[in-house]
XYZ file of C-alpha atoms in Angstrom:
290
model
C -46.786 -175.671 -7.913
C -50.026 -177.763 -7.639
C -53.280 -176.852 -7.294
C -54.819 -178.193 -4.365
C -57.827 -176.342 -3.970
C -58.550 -174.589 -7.661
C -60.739 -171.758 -7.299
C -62.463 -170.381 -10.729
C -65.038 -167.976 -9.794
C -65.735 -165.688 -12.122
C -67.944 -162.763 -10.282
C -65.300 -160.524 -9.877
C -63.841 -161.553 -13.782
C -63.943 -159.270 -16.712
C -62.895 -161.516 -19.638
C -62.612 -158.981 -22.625
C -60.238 -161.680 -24.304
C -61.059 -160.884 -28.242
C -62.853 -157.072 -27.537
C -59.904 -154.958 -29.130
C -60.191 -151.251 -28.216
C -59.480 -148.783 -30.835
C -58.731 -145.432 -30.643
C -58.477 -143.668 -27.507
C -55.820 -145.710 -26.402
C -52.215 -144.277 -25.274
C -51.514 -142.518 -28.494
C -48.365 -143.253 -29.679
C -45.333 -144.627 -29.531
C -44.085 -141.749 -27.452
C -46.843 -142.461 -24.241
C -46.685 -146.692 -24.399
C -42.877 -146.028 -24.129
C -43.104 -143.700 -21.157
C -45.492 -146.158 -19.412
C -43.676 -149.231 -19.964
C -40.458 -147.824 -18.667
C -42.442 -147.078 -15.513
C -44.540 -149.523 -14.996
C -43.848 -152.472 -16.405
C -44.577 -155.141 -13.893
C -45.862 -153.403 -11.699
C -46.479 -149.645 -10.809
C -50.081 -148.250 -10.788
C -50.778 -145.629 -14.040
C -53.158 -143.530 -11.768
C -49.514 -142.013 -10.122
C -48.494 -141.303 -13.922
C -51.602 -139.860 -15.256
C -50.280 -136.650 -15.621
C -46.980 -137.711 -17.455
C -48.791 -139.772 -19.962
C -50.983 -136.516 -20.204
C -48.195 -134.869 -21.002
C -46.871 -136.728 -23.944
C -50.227 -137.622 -25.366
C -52.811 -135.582 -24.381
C -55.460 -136.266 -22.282
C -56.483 -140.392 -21.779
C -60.198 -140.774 -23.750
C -61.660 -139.366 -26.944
C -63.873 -141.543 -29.351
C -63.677 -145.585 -28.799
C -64.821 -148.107 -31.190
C -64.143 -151.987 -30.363
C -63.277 -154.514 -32.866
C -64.908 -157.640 -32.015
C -62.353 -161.219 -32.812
C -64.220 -164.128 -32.246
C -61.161 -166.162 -33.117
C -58.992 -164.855 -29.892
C -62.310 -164.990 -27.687
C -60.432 -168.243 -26.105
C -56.908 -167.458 -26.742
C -54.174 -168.424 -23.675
C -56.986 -170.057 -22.330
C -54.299 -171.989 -19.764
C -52.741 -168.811 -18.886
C -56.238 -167.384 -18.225
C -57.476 -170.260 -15.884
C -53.960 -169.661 -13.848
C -54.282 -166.062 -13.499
C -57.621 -166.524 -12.284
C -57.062 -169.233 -9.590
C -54.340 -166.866 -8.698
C -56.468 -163.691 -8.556
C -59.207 -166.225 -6.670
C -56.946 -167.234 -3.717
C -54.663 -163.963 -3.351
C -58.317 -162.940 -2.546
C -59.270 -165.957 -0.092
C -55.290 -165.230 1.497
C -55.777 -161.359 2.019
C -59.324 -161.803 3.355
C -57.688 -163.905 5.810
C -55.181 -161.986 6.871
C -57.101 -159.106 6.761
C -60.060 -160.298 9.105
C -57.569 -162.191 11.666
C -54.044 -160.042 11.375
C -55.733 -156.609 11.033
C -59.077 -156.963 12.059
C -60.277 -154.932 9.111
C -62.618 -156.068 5.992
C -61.048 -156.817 2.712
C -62.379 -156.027 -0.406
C -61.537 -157.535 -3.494
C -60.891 -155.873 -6.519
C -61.464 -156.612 -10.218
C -59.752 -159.476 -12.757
C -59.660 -157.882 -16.329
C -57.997 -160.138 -18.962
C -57.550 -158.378 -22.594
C -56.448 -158.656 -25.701
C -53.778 -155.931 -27.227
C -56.064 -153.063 -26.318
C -58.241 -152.157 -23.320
C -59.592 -149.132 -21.463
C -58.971 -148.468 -17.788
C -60.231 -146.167 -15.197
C -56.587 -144.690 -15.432
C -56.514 -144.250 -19.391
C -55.977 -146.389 -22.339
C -53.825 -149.941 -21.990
C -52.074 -151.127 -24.263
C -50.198 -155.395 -24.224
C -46.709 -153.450 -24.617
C -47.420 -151.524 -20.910
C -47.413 -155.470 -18.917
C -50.227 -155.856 -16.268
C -50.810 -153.192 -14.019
C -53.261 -152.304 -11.373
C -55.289 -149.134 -11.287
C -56.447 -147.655 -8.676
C -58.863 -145.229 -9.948
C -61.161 -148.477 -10.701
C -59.418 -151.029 -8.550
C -58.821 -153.350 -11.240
C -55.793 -155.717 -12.519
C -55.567 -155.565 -15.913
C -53.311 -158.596 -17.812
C -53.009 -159.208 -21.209
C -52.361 -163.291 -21.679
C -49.744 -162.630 -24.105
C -47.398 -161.104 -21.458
C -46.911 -164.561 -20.093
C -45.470 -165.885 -23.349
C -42.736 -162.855 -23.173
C -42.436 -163.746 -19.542
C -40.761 -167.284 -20.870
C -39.418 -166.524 -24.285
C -37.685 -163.127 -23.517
C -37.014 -163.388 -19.770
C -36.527 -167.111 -19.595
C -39.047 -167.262 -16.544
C -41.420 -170.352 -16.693
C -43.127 -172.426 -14.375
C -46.423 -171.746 -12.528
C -44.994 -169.876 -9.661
C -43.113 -167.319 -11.786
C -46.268 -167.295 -13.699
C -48.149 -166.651 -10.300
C -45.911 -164.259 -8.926
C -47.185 -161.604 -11.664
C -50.663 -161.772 -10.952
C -50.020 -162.069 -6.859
C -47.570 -158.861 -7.318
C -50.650 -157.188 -8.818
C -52.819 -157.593 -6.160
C -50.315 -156.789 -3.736
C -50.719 -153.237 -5.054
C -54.504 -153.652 -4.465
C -53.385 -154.329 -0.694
C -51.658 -151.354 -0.730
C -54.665 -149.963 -2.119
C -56.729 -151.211 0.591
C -54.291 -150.018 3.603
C -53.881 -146.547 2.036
C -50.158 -147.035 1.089
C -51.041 -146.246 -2.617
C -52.997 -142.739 -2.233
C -50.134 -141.725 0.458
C -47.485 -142.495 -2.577
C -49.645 -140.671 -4.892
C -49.994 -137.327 -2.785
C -46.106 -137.527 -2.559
C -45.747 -136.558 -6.842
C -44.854 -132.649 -6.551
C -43.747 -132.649 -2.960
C -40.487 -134.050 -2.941
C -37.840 -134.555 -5.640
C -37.703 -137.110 -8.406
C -35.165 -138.732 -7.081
C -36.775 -138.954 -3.547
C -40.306 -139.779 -5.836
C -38.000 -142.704 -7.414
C -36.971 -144.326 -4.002
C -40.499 -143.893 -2.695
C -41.446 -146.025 -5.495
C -39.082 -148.683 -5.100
C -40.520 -149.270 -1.733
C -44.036 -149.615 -3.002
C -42.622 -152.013 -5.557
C -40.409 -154.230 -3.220
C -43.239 -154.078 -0.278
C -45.878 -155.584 -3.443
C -43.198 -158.141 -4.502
C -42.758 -159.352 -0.487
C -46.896 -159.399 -0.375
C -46.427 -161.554 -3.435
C -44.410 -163.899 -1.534
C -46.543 -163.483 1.076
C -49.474 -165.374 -0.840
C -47.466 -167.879 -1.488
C -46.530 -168.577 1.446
C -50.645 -168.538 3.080
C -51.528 -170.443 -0.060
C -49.513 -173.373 0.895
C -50.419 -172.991 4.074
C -53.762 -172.892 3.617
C -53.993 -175.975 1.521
C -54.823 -174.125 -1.581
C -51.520 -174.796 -3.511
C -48.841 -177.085 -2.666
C -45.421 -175.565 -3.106
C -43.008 -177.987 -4.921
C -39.449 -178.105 -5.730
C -37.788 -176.073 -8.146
C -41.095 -173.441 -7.067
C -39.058 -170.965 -4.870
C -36.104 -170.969 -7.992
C -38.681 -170.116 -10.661
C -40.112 -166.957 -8.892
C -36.655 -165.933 -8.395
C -35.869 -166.169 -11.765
C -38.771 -164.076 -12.976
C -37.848 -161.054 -10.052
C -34.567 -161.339 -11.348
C -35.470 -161.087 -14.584
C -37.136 -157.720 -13.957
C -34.898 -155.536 -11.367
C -34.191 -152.083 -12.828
C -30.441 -152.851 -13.290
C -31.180 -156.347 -15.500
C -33.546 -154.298 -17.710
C -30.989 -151.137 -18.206
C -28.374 -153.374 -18.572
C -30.717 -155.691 -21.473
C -31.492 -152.461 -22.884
C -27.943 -151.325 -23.168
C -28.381 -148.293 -20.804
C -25.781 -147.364 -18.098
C -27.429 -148.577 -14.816
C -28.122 -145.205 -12.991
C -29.853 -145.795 -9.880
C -30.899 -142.811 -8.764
C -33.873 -143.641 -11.851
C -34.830 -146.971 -10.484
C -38.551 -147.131 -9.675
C -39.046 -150.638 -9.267
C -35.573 -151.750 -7.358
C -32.640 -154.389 -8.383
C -32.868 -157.948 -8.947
C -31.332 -158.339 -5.611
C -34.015 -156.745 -3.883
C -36.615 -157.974 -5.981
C -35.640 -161.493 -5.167
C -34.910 -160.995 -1.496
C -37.850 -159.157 -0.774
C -40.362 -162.087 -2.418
C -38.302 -164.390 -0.765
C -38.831 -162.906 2.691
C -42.604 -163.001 2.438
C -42.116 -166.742 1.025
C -39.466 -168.495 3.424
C -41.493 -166.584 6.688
C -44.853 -165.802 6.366
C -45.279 -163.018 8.333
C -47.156 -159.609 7.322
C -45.317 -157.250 9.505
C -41.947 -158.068 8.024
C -42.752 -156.377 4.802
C -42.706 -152.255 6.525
C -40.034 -151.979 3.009
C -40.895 -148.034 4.238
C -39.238 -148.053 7.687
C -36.660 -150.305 6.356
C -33.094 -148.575 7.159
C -32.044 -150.882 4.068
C -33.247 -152.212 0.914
């Protein structure tokens, strides 16, 4: 992937690179676990509030921040990508936004962190993966998540790279269109396992969005899709479907628990948004199959 038309604007950038939160943060083992199994890549903590709650007590109390000069700059390569990234999923979705939906677009927040942060939904913590939060309308990305993207999931490249950050923001469309609080107001009414394929869809409809941007970024003359591109985006949604991760883990694969959807559909639903290019092929809600 190469940059065609690098965009590095910082006024909607939080850089809190070297600002380490302590205390207040998920506390404990017991609540990172719970959030990392559900969102890691990907779901939005404001629909889990009340089971981190649950395990850890309420998100807040007393914060103090340790100040690192040293890591002020740290993945500073990582950071510049993320933010061209962040920059043109913004100049895509106004786009298609203003000329697809005739509606306005607004764009959310960039946070980059180091280890530990505060969010509008709660404490975050490197070990949760990015994440986008509603309650604030912020994506939140810790630099170091890229390194574990390539050492433990064998997923480099700029594109697999970019397809974290452009996943992100897909939630932020969903966000926008009202997908997100309709998912939310779902938690109580129907049954886990109904909650579960609900939130496959969400997932699988961000990852298509996040093809989608790749797609109108090319297209656009902002990036300049190369071979070997399409491969290493694949490689990073298969990398992450529920039944690769139970199966890494050991686990028996049990679908009726995946929130996030197989490598299968991770893959074909990016790959739909990528090859095609068009926003009303990613309804993954009215789609009779996944």
């Amino acid at each position: 992937m190469k940059w065609i038309r690098p965009n590095n604007d910082t006024s909607n950038f939080d850089d809190r690179r070297g600002r380490i939160s302590k205390g207040g943060a998920i506390g404990g083992i017991g609540g990172i676990v719970v959030v990392l199994l559900a969102l890691f890549l990907g779901k939005d903590p404001g629909s889990l509030s009340n089971i981190v709650n649950s395990v850890t007590g309420a998100a807040g109390g007393t914060q103090q921040e340790m100040v690192d000069e040293s890591r002020m700059h740290e993945h500073e390569d990582w950071k510049n990508l993320t933010l061209n990234v962040f920059n043109s999923c913004n100049d895509v979705w106004s786009e298609i936004f203003q000329n697809e939906l005739g509606r306005t677009y607004n764009k959310p927040t960039l946070v980059v962190y180091t280890d530990r942060t505060q969010s509008g939904c709660g404490g975050a913590d490197a070990q949760m993966g990015p994440f986008y939060c509603s309650a604030d309308r912020k994506v939140y990305m810790d630099m170091s998540f890229f390194q574990v993207l390539n050492e433990r999931f064998r997923a480099s490249g700029d594109l697999a790279m970019a397809y974290v950050t452009a996943h992100e923001m897909g939630h932020h469309v969903q966000y926008e269109l009202g997908v997100l609080e309709q998912f939310h107001a779902m938690r109580g009414q129907i049954s886990e396992t109904e909650y579960n394929e609900m939130s496959v869809r969400v997932e699988l409809q961000a990852d298509f969005y996040a093809g989608l941007w790749a797609h109108y970024a090319n297209k656009m003359g902002i990036i300049q899709l190369e071979e070997g591109d399409l491969e290493d985006a694949l490689t990073a949604a298969n990398a992450i479907g529920d039944d690769t991760l139970q199966k890494a883990a050991g686990r028996a694969v049990v679908p009726d628990s995946f929130t996030h959807g197989t490598s299968e559909q991770r893959m074909r639903w990016f790959k739909k948004g990528y090859l095609y290019g068009r926003f009303g092929d990613g309804d993954t809600f009215n789609a009779r199959s996944l």
